[in-house]
Amino acid sequence: MTEKAPKLRAALDGIPTYKPGRPPAPGGPRAYKLSSNENPYPPLPGVLETATAAAGSFNRYPDMACTALLAELADRFEVPVTHLATGTGSVGVAQQLLQATAGPGDEVIYAWRSFEAYPIITQISGAASVRVPLTGGEDHDLDAMADAVTDRTRLIFVCTPNNPTGNAVRRAELERFLDRVPGDVLVVLDEAYREFVRDPGIPDGIELYRDRPNVCVLRTFSKAYGLAGLRVGFAVAHEPVAAALRKTAVPFGVSQIAQDAAVASLRSENELLKRVDALVAERGRVLRELRAQGWTVPETQANFVWLRLGDRTADFAAACEKAGVVVRPFAGEGARVTIGEAAANDLFLRTAESFRQEP
Ligand SMILES: Cc1ncc(COP(=O)(O)O)c(C=O)c1O
């Protein structure tokens, strides 16, 4: 044995680790997990049956080209199959995008605070993060983001609705921003929560991508479709971006179980989207009640709400946990709380109310 350790890339030094939403403490009292923006409903019986059937051949590699899934998506979104690429969750696709566009000396722009994977995958690529603070109203500051573009900028993430604040970017502002960004900079519209959007003023990225070759839309089966544990997401982008995503994909990354379950989910969309409607109704209720309690909550279009608690964040998360709901605290900033089943939301609302009454 030598004293030497393998040489690792310096780019990895100091990389922040991804903090997943915590599950309830093992062995503790029953608690609701409102910390990961998951869908609280169990798999639809038909989708579960399809996934179980696919498990019967997991001795075989999956279809590397995801043929059936891409055909279904192409049909569903009226896009050419060649404009689609899949990955292990949309975070997997986001990492493929960075591998395809950015490296040492390059810059990646995103709003902050936003999805916590952006700094991690940017740093892994070797590129530098350029974080543009959210406005006081928790919105993307798209003018400042456009101003931040330099000749080193390779990619810009626009997270809409934004994780963890929930608010989404409006059509006129987004179009103005896209018109300002040079055509050789890739703009990634991360729409992981798109199915929860109800405000007609929020544009559908897939409409914006159609005549903009530098726009790429990210979507996922993890949230509205309830397949978080199966890891499948996809991008819609013109060539050559979509082709580059196929090059940077982990071979056979998306399992056959995930592919078949995703196809079955698209075919059961009516049933699944009823569940999304129920969550959206719950979101409305939670938002109204929180505001009635006196909280300032951004107008969320996602399946979560954001409470900017500052230095009371840790205390709030602890109070929630004690009451039986696990939320997602961002130390010193605020807490993100997923909309769950009605009983979980009730418990959270009661806890939020008593917390406000504490001195
Ligand atoms: C904004 C955003 N994008 C992407 C993802 C990644 O989701 P997945 O990799 O499960 O598709 C998440 C998950 O929390 C998210 O909040």
mmCIF file of C-alpha atoms and ligand atoms in Angstrom:
data_model
loop_
_atom_site.group_PDB
_atom_site.id
_atom_site.type_symbol
_atom_site.label_atom_id
_atom_site.label_comp_id
_atom_site.label_asym_id
_atom_site.label_seq_id
_atom_site.Cartn_x
_atom_site.Cartn_y
_atom_site.Cartn_z
ATOM 1 C CA MET A 1 0.000 0.000 0.000
ATOM 2 C CA THR A 2 1.324 3.425 -0.897
ATOM 3 C CA GLU A 3 0.517 6.628 0.929
ATOM 4 C CA LYS A 4 -0.721 8.146 -2.308
ATOM 5 C CA ALA A 5 -4.380 8.728 -3.059
ATOM 6 C CA PRO A 6 -5.801 8.709 -6.579
ATOM 7 C CA LYS A 7 -5.715 12.159 -8.173
ATOM 8 C CA LEU A 8 -9.181 13.619 -8.419
ATOM 9 C CA ARG A 9 -10.264 16.644 -10.449
ATOM 10 C CA ALA A 10 -9.734 19.878 -8.551
ATOM 11 C CA ALA A 11 -13.167 20.990 -9.833
ATOM 12 C CA LEU A 12 -14.729 18.667 -7.273
ATOM 13 C CA ASP A 13 -13.173 20.437 -4.283
ATOM 14 C CA GLY A 14 -15.781 22.055 -2.072
ATOM 15 C CA ILE A 15 -18.691 20.817 -4.146
ATOM 16 C CA PRO A 16 -21.918 21.167 -2.199
ATOM 17 C CA THR A 17 -23.603 17.845 -1.589
ATOM 18 C CA TYR A 18 -27.173 17.403 -2.745
ATOM 19 C CA LYS A 19 -29.433 17.344 0.292
ATOM 20 C CA PRO A 20 -32.448 15.201 -0.459
ATOM 21 C CA GLY A 21 -35.664 15.942 1.415
ATOM 22 C CA ARG A 22 -35.397 13.894 4.583
ATOM 23 C CA PRO A 23 -37.752 10.976 5.210
ATOM 24 C CA PRO A 24 -39.365 10.767 8.673
ATOM 25 C CA ALA A 25 -36.972 9.477 11.358
ATOM 26 C CA PRO A 26 -36.937 5.661 11.449
ATOM 27 C CA GLY A 27 -38.681 4.215 14.478
ATOM 28 C CA GLY A 28 -40.217 7.613 15.309
ATOM 29 C CA PRO A 29 -43.932 8.427 15.363
ATOM 30 C CA ARG A 30 -45.835 8.305 12.056
ATOM 31 C CA ALA A 31 -44.909 11.372 10.044
ATOM 32 C CA TYR A 32 -45.787 12.808 6.644
ATOM 33 C CA LYS A 33 -42.966 13.460 4.212
ATOM 34 C CA LEU A 34 -43.501 16.898 2.712
ATOM 35 C CA SER A 35 -39.837 17.443 1.946
ATOM 36 C CA SER A 36 -39.219 16.196 -1.607
ATOM 37 C CA ASN A 37 -42.054 17.495 -3.801
ATOM 38 C CA GLU A 38 -43.182 13.966 -4.443
ATOM 39 C CA ASN A 39 -46.641 12.928 -5.497
ATOM 40 C CA PRO A 40 -48.389 11.559 -2.393
ATOM 41 C CA TYR A 41 -50.594 9.159 -4.357
ATOM 42 C CA PRO A 42 -49.418 5.562 -4.766
ATOM 43 C CA PRO A 43 -48.872 4.302 -8.340
ATOM 44 C CA LEU A 44 -52.016 3.875 -10.432
ATOM 45 C CA PRO A 45 -52.913 0.154 -10.522
ATOM 46 C CA GLY A 46 -52.501 -0.070 -14.332
ATOM 47 C CA VAL A 47 -49.092 1.633 -14.226
ATOM 48 C CA LEU A 48 -47.961 -0.604 -11.383
ATOM 49 C CA GLU A 49 -49.049 -3.695 -13.329
ATOM 50 C CA THR A 50 -47.086 -2.544 -16.382
ATOM 51 C CA ALA A 51 -43.993 -1.863 -14.287
ATOM 52 C CA THR A 52 -44.311 -5.221 -12.553
ATOM 53 C CA ALA A 53 -44.600 -6.981 -15.904
ATOM 54 C CA ALA A 54 -41.463 -5.185 -17.145
ATOM 55 C CA ALA A 55 -39.615 -6.331 -14.025
ATOM 56 C CA GLY A 56 -40.014 -9.890 -15.308
ATOM 57 C CA SER A 57 -37.263 -9.280 -17.881
ATOM 58 C CA PHE A 58 -34.750 -7.246 -15.947
ATOM 59 C CA ASN A 59 -32.069 -9.761 -16.849
ATOM 60 C CA ARG A 60 -32.093 -7.958 -20.252
ATOM 61 C CA TYR A 61 -30.786 -4.471 -21.024
ATOM 62 C CA PRO A 62 -33.474 -1.879 -21.688
ATOM 63 C CA ASP A 63 -34.168 -0.403 -25.117
ATOM 64 C CA MET A 64 -31.323 2.108 -25.223
ATOM 65 C CA ALA A 65 -33.162 4.351 -27.688
ATOM 66 C CA CYS A 66 -36.345 4.451 -25.535
ATOM 67 C CA THR A 67 -38.225 3.921 -28.800
ATOM 68 C CA ALA A 68 -41.774 3.435 -27.513
ATOM 69 C CA LEU A 69 -41.497 6.270 -24.990
ATOM 70 C CA LEU A 70 -40.086 8.730 -27.516
ATOM 71 C CA ALA A 71 -42.804 7.815 -30.037
ATOM 72 C CA GLU A 72 -45.457 8.432 -27.386
ATOM 73 C CA LEU A 73 -43.896 11.766 -26.379
ATOM 74 C CA ALA A 74 -43.453 12.899 -29.991
ATOM 75 C CA ASP A 75 -47.121 12.260 -30.576
ATOM 76 C CA ARG A 76 -48.245 13.842 -27.331
ATOM 77 C CA PHE A 77 -46.262 17.081 -27.801
ATOM 78 C CA GLU A 78 -46.298 17.202 -31.613
ATOM 79 C CA VAL A 79 -42.509 17.336 -31.877
ATOM 80 C CA PRO A 80 -40.157 15.289 -34.067
ATOM 81 C CA VAL A 81 -38.700 12.220 -32.336
ATOM 82 C CA THR A 82 -35.252 13.613 -33.158
ATOM 83 C CA HIS A 83 -36.013 16.592 -30.867
ATOM 84 C CA LEU A 84 -36.417 14.359 -27.818
ATOM 85 C CA ALA A 85 -33.853 12.890 -25.433
ATOM 86 C CA THR A 86 -34.317 11.001 -22.186
ATOM 87 C CA GLY A 87 -32.253 10.600 -19.054
ATOM 88 C CA THR A 88 -32.279 9.318 -15.496
ATOM 89 C CA GLY A 89 -34.699 11.923 -14.256
ATOM 90 C CA SER A 90 -34.629 15.475 -15.555
ATOM 91 C CA VAL A 91 -31.645 16.096 -13.289
ATOM 92 C CA GLY A 92 -29.816 13.439 -15.300
ATOM 93 C CA VAL A 93 -30.752 15.263 -18.501
ATOM 94 C CA ALA A 94 -29.611 18.575 -16.977
ATOM 95 C CA GLN A 95 -26.227 17.026 -16.264
ATOM 96 C CA GLN A 96 -26.057 15.727 -19.847
ATOM 97 C CA LEU A 97 -26.776 19.280 -21.037
ATOM 98 C CA LEU A 98 -23.857 20.619 -19.042
ATOM 99 C CA GLN A 99 -21.556 17.920 -20.328
ATOM 100 C CA ALA A 100 -22.611 18.898 -23.811
ATOM 101 C CA THR A 101 -22.131 22.639 -23.420
ATOM 102 C CA ALA A 102 -19.828 23.745 -20.621
ATOM 103 C CA GLY A 103 -16.374 23.118 -19.201
ATOM 104 C CA PRO A 104 -13.524 24.965 -17.494
ATOM 105 C CA GLY A 105 -13.483 28.661 -18.398
ATOM 106 C CA ASP A 106 -17.191 28.705 -19.253
ATOM 107 C CA GLU A 107 -20.061 30.203 -17.275
ATOM 108 C CA VAL A 108 -23.518 28.945 -16.384
ATOM 109 C CA ILE A 109 -26.164 31.417 -15.222
ATOM 110 C CA TYR A 110 -29.107 30.632 -12.972
ATOM 111 C CA ALA A 111 -31.307 32.404 -10.488
ATOM 112 C CA TRP A 112 -30.640 31.909 -6.790
ATOM 113 C CA ARG A 113 -32.151 30.457 -4.815
ATOM 114 C CA SER A 114 -33.276 27.814 -7.245
ATOM 115 C CA PHE A 115 -32.970 24.056 -7.742
ATOM 116 C CA GLU A 116 -30.058 22.950 -5.626
ATOM 117 C CA ALA A 117 -28.683 20.563 -8.244
ATOM 118 C CA TYR A 118 -27.659 23.484 -10.518
ATOM 119 C CA PRO A 119 -24.545 24.514 -8.545
ATOM 120 C CA ILE A 120 -23.529 20.884 -8.122
ATOM 121 C CA ILE A 121 -23.755 19.806 -11.732
ATOM 122 C CA THR A 122 -22.243 23.086 -12.907
ATOM 123 C CA GLN A 123 -19.234 22.627 -10.654
ATOM 124 C CA ILE A 124 -18.822 19.013 -11.791
ATOM 125 C CA SER A 125 -18.644 20.268 -15.385
ATOM 126 C CA GLY A 126 -15.763 22.575 -14.427
ATOM 127 C CA ALA A 127 -17.687 25.691 -15.479
ATOM 128 C CA ALA A 128 -18.284 28.632 -13.125
ATOM 129 C CA SER A 129 -21.696 29.379 -11.651
ATOM 130 C CA VAL A 130 -23.088 32.880 -12.059
ATOM 131 C CA ARG A 131 -25.944 33.237 -9.595
ATOM 132 C CA VAL A 132 -28.430 36.040 -10.087
ATOM 133 C CA PRO A 133 -30.468 36.753 -6.931
ATOM 134 C CA LEU A 134 -34.239 36.418 -7.078
ATOM 135 C CA THR A 135 -36.133 39.688 -6.772
ATOM 136 C CA GLY A 136 -37.708 40.709 -3.459
ATOM 137 C CA GLY A 137 -40.905 39.056 -4.668
ATOM 138 C CA GLU A 138 -38.975 35.775 -5.191
ATOM 139 C CA ASP A 139 -39.159 36.066 -9.005
ATOM 140 C CA HIS A 140 -36.423 35.415 -11.545
ATOM 141 C CA ASP A 141 -34.731 38.722 -12.358
ATOM 142 C CA LEU A 142 -34.602 38.020 -16.067
ATOM 143 C CA ASP A 143 -33.220 41.456 -16.975
ATOM 144 C CA ALA A 144 -30.305 40.950 -14.597
ATOM 145 C CA MET A 145 -29.837 37.427 -15.934
ATOM 146 C CA ALA A 146 -29.644 38.724 -19.514
ATOM 147 C CA ASP A 147 -27.236 41.446 -18.349
ATOM 148 C CA ALA A 148 -25.036 38.724 -16.804
ATOM 149 C CA VAL A 149 -24.397 37.045 -20.166
ATOM 150 C CA THR A 150 -20.783 37.298 -21.326
ATOM 151 C CA ASP A 151 -18.892 35.668 -24.150
ATOM 152 C CA ARG A 152 -18.092 32.844 -21.699
ATOM 153 C CA THR A 153 -21.764 32.012 -21.027
ATOM 154 C CA ARG A 154 -22.753 28.609 -22.369
ATOM 155 C CA LEU A 155 -25.994 27.764 -20.597
ATOM 156 C CA ILE A 156 -28.733 29.522 -18.606
ATOM 157 C CA PHE A 157 -31.216 27.662 -16.400
ATOM 158 C CA VAL A 158 -34.653 29.220 -16.004
ATOM 159 C CA CYS A 159 -36.554 27.196 -13.438
ATOM 160 C CA THR A 160 -40.269 27.777 -13.945
ATOM 161 C CA PRO A 161 -42.055 27.203 -11.633
ATOM 162 C CA ASN A 162 -39.018 27.819 -9.474
ATOM 163 C CA ASN A 163 -37.933 25.299 -6.859
ATOM 164 C CA PRO A 164 -38.163 26.179 -3.942
ATOM 165 C CA THR A 165 -40.210 29.387 -4.242
ATOM 166 C CA GLY A 166 -42.972 28.084 -6.526
ATOM 167 C CA ASN A 167 -43.510 31.154 -8.667
ATOM 168 C CA ALA A 168 -43.280 30.911 -12.435
ATOM 169 C CA VAL A 169 -41.974 33.181 -15.168
ATOM 170 C CA ARG A 170 -44.572 35.109 -17.185
ATOM 171 C CA ARG A 171 -44.863 34.995 -20.972
ATOM 172 C CA ALA A 172 -43.955 38.582 -21.927
ATOM 173 C CA GLU A 173 -40.920 38.666 -19.616
ATOM 174 C CA LEU A 174 -39.674 35.307 -20.793
ATOM 175 C CA GLU A 175 -40.069 36.229 -24.457
ATOM 176 C CA ARG A 176 -38.230 39.506 -23.904
ATOM 177 C CA PHE A 177 -35.451 37.618 -22.148
ATOM 178 C CA LEU A 178 -35.191 34.985 -24.888
ATOM 179 C CA ASP A 179 -35.009 37.764 -27.483
ATOM 180 C CA ARG A 180 -32.051 39.266 -25.612
ATOM 181 C CA VAL A 181 -30.010 36.081 -25.127
ATOM 182 C CA PRO A 182 -27.530 35.429 -27.970
ATOM 183 C CA GLY A 183 -28.447 32.457 -30.157
ATOM 184 C CA ASP A 184 -25.259 30.568 -29.243
ATOM 185 C CA VAL A 185 -26.195 30.401 -25.530
ATOM 186 C CA LEU A 186 -28.466 27.513 -24.567
ATOM 187 C CA VAL A 187 -31.472 28.492 -22.444
ATOM 188 C CA VAL A 188 -32.851 25.560 -20.450
ATOM 189 C CA LEU A 189 -36.445 25.989 -19.318
ATOM 190 C CA ASP A 190 -36.684 23.575 -16.403
ATOM 191 C CA GLU A 191 -40.376 22.759 -16.222
ATOM 192 C CA ALA A 192 -40.332 19.887 -13.734
ATOM 193 C CA TYR A 193 -43.620 21.187 -12.259
ATOM 194 C CA ARG A 194 -45.335 22.222 -15.497
ATOM 195 C CA GLU A 195 -48.432 20.055 -14.975
ATOM 196 C CA PHE A 196 -49.284 21.988 -11.800
ATOM 197 C CA VAL A 197 -49.375 25.375 -13.570
ATOM 198 C CA ARG A 198 -52.866 26.894 -13.779
ATOM 199 C CA ASP A 199 -52.121 30.575 -14.440
ATOM 200 C CA PRO A 200 -52.733 31.181 -18.183
ATOM 201 C CA GLY A 201 -50.078 33.924 -18.123
ATOM 202 C CA ILE A 202 -47.360 31.294 -17.646
ATOM 203 C CA PRO A 203 -46.144 30.076 -21.043
ATOM 204 C CA ASP A 204 -45.622 26.453 -22.011
ATOM 205 C CA GLY A 205 -41.929 26.095 -22.817
ATOM 206 C CA ILE A 206 -42.654 23.615 -25.590
ATOM 207 C CA GLU A 207 -44.465 26.374 -27.491
ATOM 208 C CA LEU A 208 -41.500 28.707 -27.011
ATOM 209 C CA TYR A 209 -38.941 26.119 -28.107
ATOM 210 C CA ARG A 210 -40.551 25.590 -31.510
ATOM 211 C CA ASP A 211 -39.004 28.565 -33.301
ATOM 212 C CA ARG A 212 -36.010 29.011 -30.993
ATOM 213 C CA PRO A 213 -33.094 26.648 -31.671
ATOM 214 C CA ASN A 214 -31.298 27.732 -28.478
ATOM 215 C CA VAL A 215 -34.170 26.781 -26.147
ATOM 216 C CA CYS A 216 -34.333 23.387 -24.469
ATOM 217 C CA VAL A 217 -37.249 22.295 -22.265
ATOM 218 C CA LEU A 218 -36.810 19.832 -19.403
ATOM 219 C CA ARG A 219 -39.735 17.757 -18.169
ATOM 220 C CA THR A 220 -40.013 14.849 -15.771
ATOM 221 C CA PHE A 221 -42.186 11.904 -14.859
ATOM 222 C CA SER A 222 -41.166 12.287 -11.204
ATOM 223 C CA LYS A 223 -43.694 14.835 -10.003
ATOM 224 C CA ALA A 224 -47.175 14.970 -11.586
ATOM 225 C CA TYR A 225 -46.824 11.452 -13.005
ATOM 226 C CA GLY A 226 -45.664 9.985 -9.712
ATOM 227 C CA LEU A 227 -42.642 8.025 -11.012
ATOM 228 C CA ALA A 228 -39.939 9.693 -8.875
ATOM 229 C CA GLY A 229 -38.448 6.374 -7.831
ATOM 230 C CA LEU A 230 -38.090 5.109 -11.390
ATOM 231 C CA ARG A 231 -35.874 7.961 -12.677
ATOM 232 C CA VAL A 232 -37.047 9.137 -16.056
ATOM 233 C CA GLY A 233 -37.102 12.634 -17.478
ATOM 234 C CA PHE A 234 -36.708 14.110 -20.924
ATOM 235 C CA ALA A 235 -35.709 17.151 -22.933
ATOM 236 C CA VAL A 236 -37.287 18.758 -25.960
ATOM 237 C CA ALA A 237 -34.707 20.595 -28.049
ATOM 238 C CA HIS A 238 -33.710 21.180 -31.638
ATOM 239 C CA GLU A 239 -30.784 19.488 -33.276
ATOM 240 C CA PRO A 240 -27.881 19.633 -32.580
ATOM 241 C CA VAL A 241 -28.749 19.952 -28.862
ATOM 242 C CA ALA A 242 -30.943 16.847 -28.789
ATOM 243 C CA ALA A 243 -28.247 14.886 -30.631
ATOM 244 C CA ALA A 244 -25.636 16.055 -28.108
ATOM 245 C CA LEU A 245 -27.899 14.827 -25.304
ATOM 246 C CA ARG A 246 -28.001 11.392 -26.850
ATOM 247 C CA LYS A 247 -24.183 11.417 -27.002
ATOM 248 C CA THR A 248 -23.778 12.374 -23.342
ATOM 249 C CA ALA A 249 -26.411 9.958 -22.015
ATOM 250 C CA VAL A 250 -25.343 7.106 -19.764
ATOM 251 C CA PRO A 251 -25.883 4.053 -21.992
ATOM 252 C CA PHE A 252 -28.996 2.124 -20.902
ATOM 253 C CA GLY A 253 -29.560 4.679 -18.114
ATOM 254 C CA VAL A 254 -33.359 4.587 -18.263
ATOM 255 C CA SER A 255 -34.564 1.156 -17.183
ATOM 256 C CA GLN A 256 -37.219 -0.761 -19.110
ATOM 257 C CA ILE A 257 -39.422 -0.583 -16.028
ATOM 258 C CA ALA A 258 -39.189 3.219 -16.122
ATOM 259 C CA GLN A 259 -39.760 3.386 -19.881
ATOM 260 C CA ASP A 260 -42.819 1.130 -19.789
ATOM 261 C CA ALA A 261 -44.239 2.865 -16.706
ATOM 262 C CA ALA A 262 -43.786 6.256 -18.392
ATOM 263 C CA VAL A 263 -45.651 5.073 -21.501
ATOM 264 C CA ALA A 264 -48.414 3.597 -19.334
ATOM 265 C CA SER A 265 -48.596 6.884 -17.392
ATOM 266 C CA LEU A 266 -48.996 8.922 -20.564
ATOM 267 C CA ARG A 267 -51.785 6.576 -21.610
ATOM 268 C CA SER A 268 -53.435 6.945 -18.171
ATOM 269 C CA GLU A 269 -53.009 10.676 -18.267
ATOM 270 C CA ASN A 270 -56.650 11.480 -17.612
ATOM 271 C CA GLU A 271 -56.649 9.614 -14.354
ATOM 272 C CA LEU A 272 -53.259 10.981 -13.329
ATOM 273 C CA LEU A 273 -54.168 14.537 -14.157
ATOM 274 C CA LYS A 274 -57.269 14.258 -11.959
ATOM 275 C CA ARG A 275 -54.880 13.625 -9.099
ATOM 276 C CA VAL A 276 -52.887 16.678 -10.141
ATOM 277 C CA ASP A 277 -56.138 18.699 -10.106
ATOM 278 C CA ALA A 278 -56.799 17.488 -6.569
ATOM 279 C CA LEU A 279 -53.305 18.567 -5.501
ATOM 280 C CA VAL A 280 -53.792 21.946 -7.175
ATOM 281 C CA ALA A 281 -57.061 22.374 -5.226
ATOM 282 C CA GLU A 282 -55.201 21.498 -2.025
ATOM 283 C CA ARG A 283 -52.486 23.984 -2.967
ATOM 284 C CA GLY A 284 -55.137 26.701 -3.245
ATOM 285 C CA ARG A 285 -56.495 25.800 0.162
ATOM 286 C CA VAL A 286 -53.053 25.720 1.815
ATOM 287 C CA LEU A 287 -52.086 29.040 0.246
ATOM 288 C CA ARG A 288 -55.336 30.753 1.301
ATOM 289 C CA GLU A 289 -55.092 29.446 4.849
ATOM 290 C CA LEU A 290 -51.439 30.381 5.250
ATOM 291 C CA ARG A 291 -52.175 33.906 4.044
ATOM 292 C CA ALA A 292 -55.171 34.103 6.359
ATOM 293 C CA GLN A 293 -52.799 33.161 9.193
ATOM 294 C CA GLY A 294 -50.664 36.150 8.200
ATOM 295 C CA TRP A 295 -47.846 34.454 6.277
ATOM 296 C CA THR A 296 -46.394 36.001 3.139
ATOM 297 C CA VAL A 297 -46.333 33.206 0.578
ATOM 298 C CA PRO A 298 -45.366 33.605 -3.095
ATOM 299 C CA GLU A 299 -48.024 32.732 -5.676
ATOM 300 C CA THR A 300 -46.972 29.117 -6.199
ATOM 301 C CA GLN A 301 -47.673 27.295 -9.460
ATOM 302 C CA ALA A 302 -45.969 24.106 -8.276
ATOM 303 C CA ASN A 303 -46.790 21.344 -5.777
ATOM 304 C CA PHE A 304 -45.177 23.159 -2.857
ATOM 305 C CA VAL A 305 -45.219 26.419 -0.936
ATOM 306 C CA TRP A 306 -42.322 28.548 0.252
ATOM 307 C CA LEU A 307 -42.089 30.285 3.592
ATOM 308 C CA ARG A 308 -39.237 32.758 3.909
ATOM 309 C CA LEU A 309 -38.458 32.348 7.600
ATOM 310 C CA GLY A 310 -34.881 33.617 7.761
ATOM 311 C CA ASP A 311 -33.221 32.637 11.048
ATOM 312 C CA ARG A 312 -36.410 30.994 12.301
ATOM 313 C CA THR A 313 -36.186 28.323 9.589
ATOM 314 C CA ALA A 314 -34.555 25.619 11.710
ATOM 315 C CA ASP A 315 -37.013 26.189 14.577
ATOM 316 C CA PHE A 316 -39.923 25.983 12.170
ATOM 317 C CA ALA A 317 -38.652 22.734 10.624
ATOM 318 C CA ALA A 318 -38.165 21.288 14.116
ATOM 319 C CA ALA A 319 -41.705 22.321 15.139
ATOM 320 C CA CYS A 320 -43.108 20.665 12.027
ATOM 321 C CA GLU A 321 -41.130 17.506 12.636
ATOM 322 C CA LYS A 322 -42.344 17.367 16.225
ATOM 323 C CA ALA A 323 -45.909 17.651 14.963
ATOM 324 C CA GLY A 324 -45.376 14.834 12.419
ATOM 325 C CA VAL A 325 -44.546 16.589 9.141
ATOM 326 C CA VAL A 326 -41.094 16.632 7.620
ATOM 327 C CA VAL A 327 -40.497 19.796 5.555
ATOM 328 C CA ARG A 328 -37.432 20.937 3.613
ATOM 329 C CA PRO A 329 -35.519 23.697 5.427
ATOM 330 C CA PHE A 330 -32.878 25.835 3.715
ATOM 331 C CA ALA A 331 -30.899 27.060 6.695
ATOM 332 C CA GLY A 332 -31.257 30.774 7.352
ATOM 333 C CA GLU A 333 -33.524 31.266 4.332
ATOM 334 C CA GLY A 334 -36.825 29.457 4.484
ATOM 335 C CA ALA A 335 -38.740 26.216 4.269
ATOM 336 C CA ARG A 336 -40.294 24.507 1.289
ATOM 337 C CA VAL A 337 -43.355 22.447 2.063
ATOM 338 C CA THR A 338 -44.778 19.980 -0.448
ATOM 339 C CA ILE A 339 -48.529 19.795 -0.921
ATOM 340 C CA GLY A 340 -49.448 16.317 0.228
ATOM 341 C CA GLU A 341 -52.576 14.432 1.130
ATOM 342 C CA ALA A 342 -55.284 16.511 2.893
ATOM 343 C CA ALA A 343 -54.458 15.105 6.354
ATOM 344 C CA ALA A 344 -50.791 16.033 5.950
ATOM 345 C CA ASN A 345 -51.695 19.527 4.779
ATOM 346 C CA ASP A 346 -54.065 19.960 7.721
ATOM 347 C CA LEU A 347 -51.350 18.996 10.154
ATOM 348 C CA PHE A 348 -48.896 21.362 8.502
ATOM 349 C CA LEU A 349 -51.417 24.228 8.587
ATOM 350 C CA ARG A 350 -52.134 23.695 12.259
ATOM 351 C CA THR A 351 -48.408 23.678 13.009
ATOM 352 C CA ALA A 352 -47.805 26.817 10.931
ATOM 353 C CA GLU A 353 -50.594 28.574 12.822
ATOM 354 C CA SER A 354 -49.254 27.732 16.268
ATOM 355 C CA PHE A 355 -45.729 28.647 15.177
ATOM 356 C CA ARG A 356 -46.938 32.122 14.163
ATOM 357 C CA GLN A 357 -48.514 32.583 17.551
ATOM 358 C CA GLU A 358 -45.267 31.786 19.346
ATOM 359 C CA PRO A 359 -43.421 34.874 20.599
HETATM 360 C C1 LIG B 1 -36.745 22.234 -10.722
HETATM 361 C C2 LIG B 1 -36.406 20.791 -10.737
HETATM 362 N N1 LIG B 1 -35.844 20.273 -11.815
HETATM 363 C C3 LIG B 1 -35.521 18.982 -11.874
HETATM 364 C C4 LIG B 1 -35.766 18.150 -10.824
HETATM 365 C C5 LIG B 1 -35.313 16.750 -10.933
HETATM 366 O O1 LIG B 1 -36.298 15.835 -10.927
HETATM 367 P P1 LIG B 1 -36.057 14.396 -11.521
HETATM 368 O O2 LIG B 1 -34.608 14.191 -11.696
HETATM 369 O O3 LIG B 1 -36.666 13.475 -10.546
HETATM 370 O O4 LIG B 1 -36.760 14.405 -12.854
HETATM 371 C C6 LIG B 1 -36.345 18.629 -9.666
HETATM 372 C C7 LIG B 1 -36.568 17.748 -8.508
HETATM 373 O O5 LIG B 1 -36.794 18.124 -7.403
HETATM 374 C C8 LIG B 1 -36.678 19.994 -9.621
HETATM 375 O O6 LIG B 1 -37.223 20.540 -8.523
#
